Every structure is written in C-alpha cells, then in structure tokens.
Amino acid sequence: MTFDPATLAGRLAAVRAGIDAACLQAAREPTEVTLLPVSKTFDAATVREAITLGLRRFGENKVQEIQAKALELADEAPSWVVIGHLQTNKAKVVAKLASEVQSLDRLDLAVALDKALQAEGRGLDVLVQVKTSREDTKFGLDPTALPGFLRQLTAFSSLRVRGLMTLAEASDDERVVRGCFRHLYQLRDTALQAGFPLPRLSMGMSGDYVHAIAEGSTEVRIGSAIFGARNYKPSQV
Ligand SMILES: *Cc1c(COP(=O)(O)O)cnc(C)c1O
C-alpha cells in the first residue's frame, strides 16, 4: 500500500503501517504498542485536523504551548501529555490541564505536582523519565537512582506511577540506540522484581521507533513523521 506523504492522513497511515510492520518483525501484537502523536510546535489548526483523523492524545514539551492549544481546542478537549523537561513552577498548570506526565525525573517535581494535584482534587498518571544515553544534554533520572525514587514516589497519593520513559542516544549506530531501549526494559524488569509493576515503556521517536518496538516499547512518541519537519533545531528540544 502507498501513502501520500503530502497529507497528514497519509503520513499518519504510513506511521501506523510502520508500527504494525515493526510489531510483526518483533513477533509482537500491534495492540501492544500505543501511538502518542507529538504535536509540539504545530499549531492548533493542525492538531484539530489530527483530531478529525481520530487522534485524541497529544504529546507536548512546553506547558505554555499546552495552555494556548487547550484554549483554542476547548471544544474538542483532547488529552495533553507532558513529555518535556518540566519546571516545578509549572506544576499548577499541569495539574489543571495535563492528562499525564512522562517526564517525571526528580523529587522536587513530584512534591510540586502532588501538592498541586491535591489542591485540584485529582490524580495523574506519570512515567519516570530515565536517562539511558551517555549524552549530557538529556534530562532524566540516573538509572542507579531509580529503585530509591520509585520507593519515594509511593508517598505521593495523587501520582499514579505507570511506567518508564526514555530518549535513546542520538546515534547512527543501531547497537547504541537499541542498547538504550534495552536498558530501560531491564530497569523495568528490576523494578518489577522489587514489587513495582510498571506496565508502560514509552520509548521510540520518528527516527528510532522500529528499534524501540524490537526492544519492548509499549508506546512510541512520534512527531515529525506524522506532522512534518519542525522549525527549530533538535538541540532546542
Ligand atoms: C519531540 C519529541 C518526540 C518526537 O520526536 P520526533 O523525532 O519528531 O518524532 C518524542 N519524545 C520527546 C521527549 C520529544 O521531545
């Protein structure tokens, strides 16, 4: 089958087919892998078009951008998933607007989010972002700190810890990329043995999702392959 790369519908269909093919290759069921479309930098009109194609959840890395789009798309009320570095002073807005946070990587953020959520009277699904790459630029918890952090998180009744998230190293070497994803999978196994069931593994982006699925990803975060090229350098992510 061919897909029109000039349209959002065509690119979305191509990504869905790519996920299915990667699952087949990895002897996994396509239903095991969720697609999180990443709409950061794309405007509300584009998100609205994506909604007409059946998408209801969108990954964003800036809280201000969620605020603006949530306002413009109030009639549709899609779910907003925070996937970027989060400052504690944004916790109140996140507690109001986000359906989920995948970038929980430190205790002071957990404290701030829990407090804001208590005030809102709601709970929030969270994933712990772990740093599996050797790059200094990426945020995320040091893997050795994960067991202790998971224990600390049990104190926050409004945070429902559902899994782990990572970004692989930006490398052309498939073994390096897969190594990052495998590391996250193993960390989840270790956590499971310690009594923390973490069903979700958010790993894989436009350029590396096939490898992530091969290594056990349950959720791929796809931006440019669906929405097109973004107007800024990856270093600003
Ligand atoms: C931007 C971003 C993505 C999507 O990246 P693409 O390469 O455009 O698919 C995924 N995860 C995080 C954390 C991001 O910031």
PDB file of C-alpha atoms and ligand atoms in Angstrom:
ATOM      1  CA  MET A   1       0.000   0.000   0.000  1.00  0.00           C
ATOM      2  CA  THR A   2       1.192   3.542  -0.666  1.00  0.00           C
ATOM      3  CA  PHE A   3       0.539   6.597   1.467  1.00  0.00           C
ATOM      4  CA  ASP A   4       0.519  10.223   0.385  1.00  0.00           C
ATOM      5  CA  PRO A   5       3.391  11.883   2.264  1.00  0.00           C
ATOM      6  CA  ALA A   6       1.960  15.326   1.416  1.00  0.00           C
ATOM      7  CA  THR A   7      -1.015  14.915   3.749  1.00  0.00           C
ATOM      8  CA  LEU A   8      -1.366  14.415   7.482  1.00  0.00           C
ATOM      9  CA  ALA A   9      -3.673  11.462   6.856  1.00  0.00           C
ATOM     10  CA  GLY A  10      -1.106   9.867   4.551  1.00  0.00           C
ATOM     11  CA  ARG A  11       1.786  10.310   6.968  1.00  0.00           C
ATOM     12  CA  LEU A  12      -0.287   9.019   9.883  1.00  0.00           C
ATOM     13  CA  ALA A  13      -1.279   5.941   7.894  1.00  0.00           C
ATOM     14  CA  ALA A  14       2.367   5.366   6.958  1.00  0.00           C
ATOM     15  CA  VAL A  15       3.432   5.568  10.617  1.00  0.00           C
ATOM     16  CA  ARG A  16       0.655   3.172  11.656  1.00  0.00           C
ATOM     17  CA  ALA A  17       1.773   0.749   8.951  1.00  0.00           C
ATOM     18  CA  GLY A  18       5.371   1.158  10.136  1.00  0.00           C
ATOM     19  CA  ILE A  19       4.381   0.320  13.707  1.00  0.00           C
ATOM     20  CA  ASP A  20       2.441  -2.743  12.540  1.00  0.00           C
ATOM     21  CA  ALA A  21       5.412  -3.905  10.451  1.00  0.00           C
ATOM     22  CA  ALA A  22       7.816  -3.400  13.368  1.00  0.00           C
ATOM     23  CA  CYS A  23       5.492  -5.430  15.613  1.00  0.00           C
ATOM     24  CA  LEU A  24       5.281  -8.208  13.055  1.00  0.00           C
ATOM     25  CA  GLN A  25       9.065  -8.228  12.769  1.00  0.00           C
ATOM     26  CA  ALA A  26       9.399  -8.425  16.559  1.00  0.00           C
ATOM     27  CA  ALA A  27       6.682 -11.110  16.854  1.00  0.00           C
ATOM     28  CA  ARG A  28       4.546  -8.731  18.909  1.00  0.00           C
ATOM     29  CA  GLU A  29       0.874  -7.767  18.657  1.00  0.00           C
ATOM     30  CA  PRO A  30       0.280  -4.267  17.206  1.00  0.00           C
ATOM     31  CA  THR A  31      -2.237  -3.722  20.025  1.00  0.00           C
ATOM     32  CA  GLU A  32       0.679  -3.801  22.500  1.00  0.00           C
ATOM     33  CA  VAL A  33       2.091  -0.560  21.106  1.00  0.00           C
ATOM     34  CA  THR A  34       0.300   2.762  21.556  1.00  0.00           C
ATOM     35  CA  LEU A  35       0.967   5.731  19.300  1.00  0.00           C
ATOM     36  CA  LEU A  36       1.450   9.081  21.026  1.00  0.00           C
ATOM     37  CA  PRO A  37       1.425  11.809  18.361  1.00  0.00           C
ATOM     38  CA  VAL A  38       3.770  14.657  19.342  1.00  0.00           C
ATOM     39  CA  SER A  39       2.277  17.972  18.233  1.00  0.00           C
ATOM     40  CA  LYS A  40       4.866  20.353  19.723  1.00  0.00           C
ATOM     41  CA  THR A  41       5.490  23.457  17.565  1.00  0.00           C
ATOM     42  CA  PHE A  42       2.476  22.661  15.363  1.00  0.00           C
ATOM     43  CA  ASP A  43      -0.492  24.977  15.659  1.00  0.00           C
ATOM     44  CA  ALA A  44      -3.980  24.306  16.975  1.00  0.00           C
ATOM     45  CA  ALA A  45      -5.408  24.069  13.454  1.00  0.00           C
ATOM     46  CA  THR A  46      -3.034  21.193  12.702  1.00  0.00           C
ATOM     47  CA  VAL A  47      -3.977  19.463  15.936  1.00  0.00           C
ATOM     48  CA  ARG A  48      -7.637  19.960  15.023  1.00  0.00           C
ATOM     49  CA  GLU A  49      -7.017  18.208  11.712  1.00  0.00           C
ATOM     50  CA  ALA A  50      -5.350  15.354  13.599  1.00  0.00           C
ATOM     51  CA  ILE A  51      -8.425  15.138  15.835  1.00  0.00           C
ATOM     52  CA  THR A  52     -10.627  14.713  12.762  1.00  0.00           C
ATOM     53  CA  LEU A  53      -8.402  11.735  11.892  1.00  0.00           C
ATOM     54  CA  GLY A  54      -9.243  10.128  15.227  1.00  0.00           C
ATOM     55  CA  LEU A  55      -6.302  11.213  17.397  1.00  0.00           C
ATOM     56  CA  ARG A  56      -7.273  12.296  20.922  1.00  0.00           C
ATOM     57  CA  ARG A  57      -3.992  12.469  22.853  1.00  0.00           C
ATOM     58  CA  PHE A  58      -1.071  14.738  22.060  1.00  0.00           C
ATOM     59  CA  GLY A  59       2.468  14.945  23.393  1.00  0.00           C
ATOM     60  CA  GLU A  60       3.842  18.422  24.091  1.00  0.00           C
ATOM     61  CA  ASN A  61       7.084  19.581  25.671  1.00  0.00           C
ATOM     62  CA  LYS A  62       6.159  23.121  26.721  1.00  0.00           C
ATOM     63  CA  VAL A  63       3.446  23.917  29.234  1.00  0.00           C
ATOM     64  CA  GLN A  64       2.769  27.335  27.684  1.00  0.00           C
ATOM     65  CA  GLU A  65       2.075  25.648  24.385  1.00  0.00           C
ATOM     66  CA  ILE A  66      -0.390  23.277  26.029  1.00  0.00           C
ATOM     67  CA  GLN A  67      -2.144  26.244  27.630  1.00  0.00           C
ATOM     68  CA  ALA A  68      -2.538  28.022  24.307  1.00  0.00           C
ATOM     69  CA  LYS A  69      -3.711  24.962  22.388  1.00  0.00           C
ATOM     70  CA  ALA A  70      -6.021  23.767  25.155  1.00  0.00           C
ATOM     71  CA  LEU A  71      -7.767  27.139  24.976  1.00  0.00           C
ATOM     72  CA  GLU A  72      -8.125  27.027  21.194  1.00  0.00           C
ATOM     73  CA  LEU A  73      -9.275  23.409  21.234  1.00  0.00           C
ATOM     74  CA  ALA A  74     -11.524  23.653  24.303  1.00  0.00           C
ATOM     75  CA  ASP A  75     -14.475  22.382  22.237  1.00  0.00           C
ATOM     76  CA  GLU A  76     -12.618  19.134  21.474  1.00  0.00           C
ATOM     77  CA  ALA A  77     -10.838  18.820  24.838  1.00  0.00           C
ATOM     78  CA  PRO A  78      -8.099  16.412  23.694  1.00  0.00           C
ATOM     79  CA  SER A  79      -5.714  14.903  26.257  1.00  0.00           C
ATOM     80  CA  TRP A  80      -2.368  16.642  26.729  1.00  0.00           C
ATOM     81  CA  VAL A  81       0.666  14.571  27.630  1.00  0.00           C
ATOM     82  CA  VAL A  82       3.729  16.356  29.001  1.00  0.00           C
ATOM     83  CA  ILE A  83       6.896  14.800  27.547  1.00  0.00           C
ATOM     84  CA  GLY A  84       9.398  17.612  28.056  1.00  0.00           C
ATOM     85  CA  HIS A  85      11.502  18.914  30.911  1.00  0.00           C
ATOM     86  CA  LEU A  86       9.120  20.360  33.481  1.00  0.00           C
ATOM     87  CA  GLN A  87       9.865  23.172  35.906  1.00  0.00           C
ATOM     88  CA  THR A  88       8.275  22.941  39.338  1.00  0.00           C
ATOM     89  CA  ASN A  89       6.675  26.376  38.918  1.00  0.00           C
ATOM     90  CA  LYS A  90       4.544  24.882  36.126  1.00  0.00           C
ATOM     91  CA  ALA A  91       3.039  22.205  38.397  1.00  0.00           C
ATOM     92  CA  LYS A  92      -0.223  24.078  38.986  1.00  0.00           C
ATOM     93  CA  VAL A  93      -0.972  24.463  35.290  1.00  0.00           C
ATOM     94  CA  VAL A  94      -0.016  20.859  34.644  1.00  0.00           C
ATOM     95  CA  ALA A  95      -2.322  19.706  37.456  1.00  0.00           C
ATOM     96  CA  LYS A  96      -5.173  21.534  35.733  1.00  0.00           C
ATOM     97  CA  LEU A  97      -4.501  20.749  32.082  1.00  0.00           C
ATOM     98  CA  ALA A  98      -2.423  17.623  31.601  1.00  0.00           C
ATOM     99  CA  SER A  99      -3.781  14.104  31.395  1.00  0.00           C
ATOM    100  CA  GLU A 100      -0.363  12.643  32.038  1.00  0.00           C
ATOM    101  CA  VAL A 101       3.306  13.483  32.630  1.00  0.00           C
ATOM    102  CA  GLN A 102       6.001  11.278  31.093  1.00  0.00           C
ATOM    103  CA  SER A 103       8.971  13.385  32.192  1.00  0.00           C
ATOM    104  CA  LEU A 104       8.955  12.977  35.966  1.00  0.00           C
ATOM    105  CA  ASP A 105      12.651  12.865  36.784  1.00  0.00           C
ATOM    106  CA  ARG A 106      13.203  14.282  40.250  1.00  0.00           C
ATOM    107  CA  LEU A 107      11.786  14.514  43.733  1.00  0.00           C
ATOM    108  CA  ASP A 108      11.097  18.256  43.904  1.00  0.00           C
ATOM    109  CA  LEU A 109       8.920  17.915  40.808  1.00  0.00           C
ATOM    110  CA  ALA A 110       6.990  15.027  42.402  1.00  0.00           C
ATOM    111  CA  VAL A 111       6.450  17.151  45.516  1.00  0.00           C
ATOM    112  CA  ALA A 112       5.202  20.125  43.492  1.00  0.00           C
ATOM    113  CA  LEU A 113       2.937  18.023  41.266  1.00  0.00           C
ATOM    114  CA  ASP A 114       1.429  16.121  44.176  1.00  0.00           C
ATOM    115  CA  LYS A 115       0.674  19.319  46.055  1.00  0.00           C
ATOM    116  CA  ALA A 116      -0.949  20.920  43.006  1.00  0.00           C
ATOM    117  CA  LEU A 117      -2.946  17.775  42.259  1.00  0.00           C
ATOM    118  CA  GLN A 118      -4.174  17.547  45.862  1.00  0.00           C
ATOM    119  CA  ALA A 119      -5.412  21.116  45.505  1.00  0.00           C
ATOM    120  CA  GLU A 120      -7.232  20.157  42.292  1.00  0.00           C
ATOM    121  CA  GLY A 121      -8.590  17.000  43.877  1.00  0.00           C
ATOM    122  CA  ARG A 122      -7.338  14.763  41.090  1.00  0.00           C
ATOM    123  CA  GLY A 123      -4.723  12.127  40.360  1.00  0.00           C
ATOM    124  CA  LEU A 124      -2.347  11.922  37.421  1.00  0.00           C
ATOM    125  CA  ASP A 125      -0.691   9.099  35.517  1.00  0.00           C
ATOM    126  CA  VAL A 126       3.065   9.589  35.460  1.00  0.00           C
ATOM    127  CA  LEU A 127       6.050   7.889  33.855  1.00  0.00           C
ATOM    128  CA  VAL A 128       9.531   8.248  35.280  1.00  0.00           C
ATOM    129  CA  GLN A 129      11.988   9.569  32.702  1.00  0.00           C
ATOM    130  CA  VAL A 130      15.277   7.725  32.931  1.00  0.00           C
ATOM    131  CA  LYS A 131      18.494   8.798  31.276  1.00  0.00           C
ATOM    132  CA  THR A 132      19.781   5.829  29.296  1.00  0.00           C
ATOM    133  CA  SER A 133      22.082   7.723  26.951  1.00  0.00           C
ATOM    134  CA  ARG A 134      25.584   8.974  27.616  1.00  0.00           C
ATOM    135  CA  GLU A 135      24.803  12.475  26.356  1.00  0.00           C
ATOM    136  CA  ASP A 136      24.888  15.250  28.988  1.00  0.00           C
ATOM    137  CA  THR A 137      22.159  17.202  27.284  1.00  0.00           C
ATOM    138  CA  LYS A 138      19.271  14.896  28.044  1.00  0.00           C
ATOM    139  CA  PHE A 139      17.182  15.183  31.165  1.00  0.00           C
ATOM    140  CA  GLY A 140      16.183  12.131  33.110  1.00  0.00           C
ATOM    141  CA  LEU A 141      16.875  10.267  36.303  1.00  0.00           C
ATOM    142  CA  ASP A 142      20.159   8.441  36.704  1.00  0.00           C
ATOM    143  CA  PRO A 143      19.313   4.705  36.323  1.00  0.00           C
ATOM    144  CA  THR A 144      21.017   3.843  39.608  1.00  0.00           C
ATOM    145  CA  ALA A 145      18.643   6.203  41.416  1.00  0.00           C
ATOM    146  CA  LEU A 146      15.510   4.525  40.023  1.00  0.00           C
ATOM    147  CA  PRO A 147      14.763   1.982  42.802  1.00  0.00           C
ATOM    148  CA  GLY A 148      15.055   4.641  45.503  1.00  0.00           C
ATOM    149  CA  PHE A 149      12.984   7.127  43.511  1.00  0.00           C
ATOM    150  CA  LEU A 150      10.196   4.583  42.948  1.00  0.00           C
ATOM    151  CA  ARG A 151      10.078   3.982  46.694  1.00  0.00           C
ATOM    152  CA  GLN A 152       9.896   7.717  47.379  1.00  0.00           C
ATOM    153  CA  LEU A 153       7.071   8.123  44.876  1.00  0.00           C
ATOM    154  CA  THR A 154       4.818   5.769  46.843  1.00  0.00           C
ATOM    155  CA  ALA A 155       4.402   8.630  49.355  1.00  0.00           C
ATOM    156  CA  PHE A 156       2.516  10.760  46.797  1.00  0.00           C
ATOM    157  CA  SER A 157      -1.063   9.530  46.653  1.00  0.00           C
ATOM    158  CA  SER A 158      -2.057  11.614  43.631  1.00  0.00           C
ATOM    159  CA  LEU A 159       0.763  10.329  41.402  1.00  0.00           C
ATOM    160  CA  ARG A 160      -0.029   7.022  39.703  1.00  0.00           C
ATOM    161  CA  VAL A 161       3.303   5.660  38.501  1.00  0.00           C
ATOM    162  CA  ARG A 162       2.570   3.667  35.333  1.00  0.00           C
ATOM    163  CA  GLY A 163       5.961   3.108  33.770  1.00  0.00           C
ATOM    164  CA  LEU A 164       9.208   4.488  32.434  1.00  0.00           C
ATOM    165  CA  MET A 165      10.175   6.804  29.601  1.00  0.00           C
ATOM    166  CA  THR A 166      13.471   7.402  27.855  1.00  0.00           C
ATOM    167  CA  LEU A 167      15.115   9.064  24.880  1.00  0.00           C
ATOM    168  CA  ALA A 168      17.755   6.988  23.161  1.00  0.00           C
ATOM    169  CA  GLU A 169      21.116   8.413  22.310  1.00  0.00           C
ATOM    170  CA  ALA A 170      21.135  10.292  19.006  1.00  0.00           C
ATOM    171  CA  SER A 171      23.435   7.863  17.231  1.00  0.00           C
ATOM    172  CA  ASP A 172      23.682   6.295  13.790  1.00  0.00           C
ATOM    173  CA  ASP A 173      24.831   3.115  15.455  1.00  0.00           C
ATOM    174  CA  GLU A 174      21.840   0.825  15.799  1.00  0.00           C
ATOM    175  CA  ARG A 175      23.519  -1.068  18.647  1.00  0.00           C
ATOM    176  CA  VAL A 176      23.882   2.114  20.699  1.00  0.00           C
ATOM    177  CA  VAL A 177      20.246   3.100  20.154  1.00  0.00           C
ATOM    178  CA  ARG A 178      18.930  -0.381  20.900  1.00  0.00           C
ATOM    179  CA  GLY A 179      21.201  -0.531  23.938  1.00  0.00           C
ATOM    180  CA  CYS A 180      19.395   2.489  25.437  1.00  0.00           C
ATOM    181  CA  PHE A 181      15.993   0.909  24.886  1.00  0.00           C
ATOM    182  CA  ARG A 182      17.151  -2.456  26.225  1.00  0.00           C
ATOM    183  CA  HIS A 183      18.474  -0.725  29.306  1.00  0.00           C
ATOM    184  CA  LEU A 184      15.046   0.779  30.023  1.00  0.00           C
ATOM    185  CA  TYR A 185      13.402  -2.625  29.528  1.00  0.00           C
ATOM    186  CA  GLN A 186      15.825  -4.190  32.010  1.00  0.00           C
ATOM    187  CA  LEU A 187      15.233  -1.413  34.528  1.00  0.00           C
ATOM    188  CA  ARG A 188      11.523  -2.169  34.303  1.00  0.00           C
ATOM    189  CA  ASP A 189      12.238  -5.866  34.965  1.00  0.00           C
ATOM    190  CA  THR A 190      14.317  -4.999  38.009  1.00  0.00           C
ATOM    191  CA  ALA A 191      11.565  -2.693  39.257  1.00  0.00           C
ATOM    192  CA  LEU A 192       9.019  -5.463  38.781  1.00  0.00           C
ATOM    193  CA  GLN A 193      11.102  -7.820  40.904  1.00  0.00           C
ATOM    194  CA  ALA A 194      11.279  -5.127  43.582  1.00  0.00           C
ATOM    195  CA  GLY A 195       7.472  -5.033  43.638  1.00  0.00           C
ATOM    196  CA  PHE A 196       6.788  -2.089  41.320  1.00  0.00           C
ATOM    197  CA  PRO A 197       4.629  -3.221  38.406  1.00  0.00           C
ATOM    198  CA  LEU A 198       5.265  -0.703  35.638  1.00  0.00           C
ATOM    199  CA  PRO A 199       3.318  -1.798  32.574  1.00  0.00           C
ATOM    200  CA  ARG A 200       4.274   1.085  30.311  1.00  0.00           C
ATOM    201  CA  LEU A 201       7.549   1.719  28.492  1.00  0.00           C
ATOM    202  CA  SER A 202       7.468   4.955  26.490  1.00  0.00           C
ATOM    203  CA  MET A 203      10.372   4.760  24.072  1.00  0.00           C
ATOM    204  CA  GLY A 204      10.905   5.410  20.390  1.00  0.00           C
ATOM    205  CA  MET A 205      10.500   8.510  18.212  1.00  0.00           C
ATOM    206  CA  SER A 206      10.213   9.107  14.449  1.00  0.00           C
ATOM    207  CA  GLY A 207      13.799   8.078  13.758  1.00  0.00           C
ATOM    208  CA  ASP A 208      14.138   5.078  16.038  1.00  0.00           C
ATOM    209  CA  TYR A 209      10.713   3.631  16.854  1.00  0.00           C
ATOM    210  CA  VAL A 210      11.336   0.406  14.941  1.00  0.00           C
ATOM    211  CA  HIS A 211      14.286  -0.350  17.260  1.00  0.00           C
ATOM    212  CA  ALA A 212      12.240   0.651  20.314  1.00  0.00           C
ATOM    213  CA  ILE A 213       9.452  -1.745  19.363  1.00  0.00           C
ATOM    214  CA  ALA A 214      12.010  -4.511  18.858  1.00  0.00           C
ATOM    215  CA  GLU A 215      13.205  -3.834  22.416  1.00  0.00           C
ATOM    216  CA  GLY A 216       9.766  -3.935  24.000  1.00  0.00           C
ATOM    217  CA  SER A 217       8.342  -0.420  23.754  1.00  0.00           C
ATOM    218  CA  THR A 218       4.647  -0.110  24.636  1.00  0.00           C
ATOM    219  CA  GLU A 219       4.356   3.482  23.456  1.00  0.00           C
ATOM    220  CA  VAL A 220       6.081   5.391  20.681  1.00  0.00           C
ATOM    221  CA  ARG A 221       6.154   9.202  20.684  1.00  0.00           C
ATOM    222  CA  ILE A 222       6.043  10.324  17.060  1.00  0.00           C
ATOM    223  CA  GLY A 223       6.256  13.946  15.947  1.00  0.00           C
ATOM    224  CA  SER A 224       7.920  14.756  12.645  1.00  0.00           C
ATOM    225  CA  ALA A 225       6.957  11.525  10.855  1.00  0.00           C
ATOM    226  CA  ILE A 226       3.297  12.490  11.355  1.00  0.00           C
ATOM    227  CA  PHE A 227       3.284  16.291  11.400  1.00  0.00           C
ATOM    228  CA  GLY A 228       6.308  17.083   9.248  1.00  0.00           C
ATOM    229  CA  ALA A 229       9.612  18.819   9.940  1.00  0.00           C
ATOM    230  CA  ARG A 230       9.712  21.256  12.844  1.00  0.00           C
ATOM    231  CA  ASN A 231      11.081  24.766  12.502  1.00  0.00           C
ATOM    232  CA  TYR A 232      13.808  24.513  15.065  1.00  0.00           C
ATOM    233  CA  LYS A 233      16.957  22.562  15.763  1.00  0.00           C
ATOM    234  CA  PRO A 234      16.753  19.308  17.740  1.00  0.00           C
ATOM    235  CA  SER A 235      19.200  20.796  20.265  1.00  0.00           C
ATOM    236  CA  GLN A 236      16.446  23.119  21.439  1.00  0.00           C
ATOM    237  CA  VAL A 237      14.255  20.145  22.373  1.00  0.00           C
TER     238      VAL A 237
HETATM  239  C1  LIG B   1       9.958  15.941  20.123  1.00  0.00           C
HETATM  240  C2  LIG B   1       9.910  14.728  20.948  1.00  0.00           C
HETATM  241  C3  LIG B   1       9.500  13.497  20.396  1.00  0.00           C
HETATM  242  C4  LIG B   1       9.130  13.315  18.935  1.00  0.00           C
HETATM  243  O1  LIG B   1      10.244  13.486  18.143  1.00  0.00           O
HETATM  244  P1  LIG B   1      10.208  13.147  16.554  1.00  0.00           P
HETATM  245  O2  LIG B   1      11.603  12.852  16.224  1.00  0.00           O
HETATM  246  O3  LIG B   1       9.688  14.362  15.896  1.00  0.00           O
HETATM  247  O4  LIG B   1       9.291  12.009  16.380  1.00  0.00           O
HETATM  248  C5  LIG B   1       9.454  12.403  21.243  1.00  0.00           C
HETATM  249  N1  LIG B   1       9.781  12.496  22.548  1.00  0.00           N
HETATM  250  C6  LIG B   1      10.182  13.644  23.103  1.00  0.00           C
HETATM  251  C7  LIG B   1      10.522  13.677  24.542  1.00  0.00           C
HETATM  252  C8  LIG B   1      10.261  14.801  22.331  1.00  0.00           C
HETATM  253  O5  LIG B   1      10.644  15.950  22.891  1.00  0.00           O
END
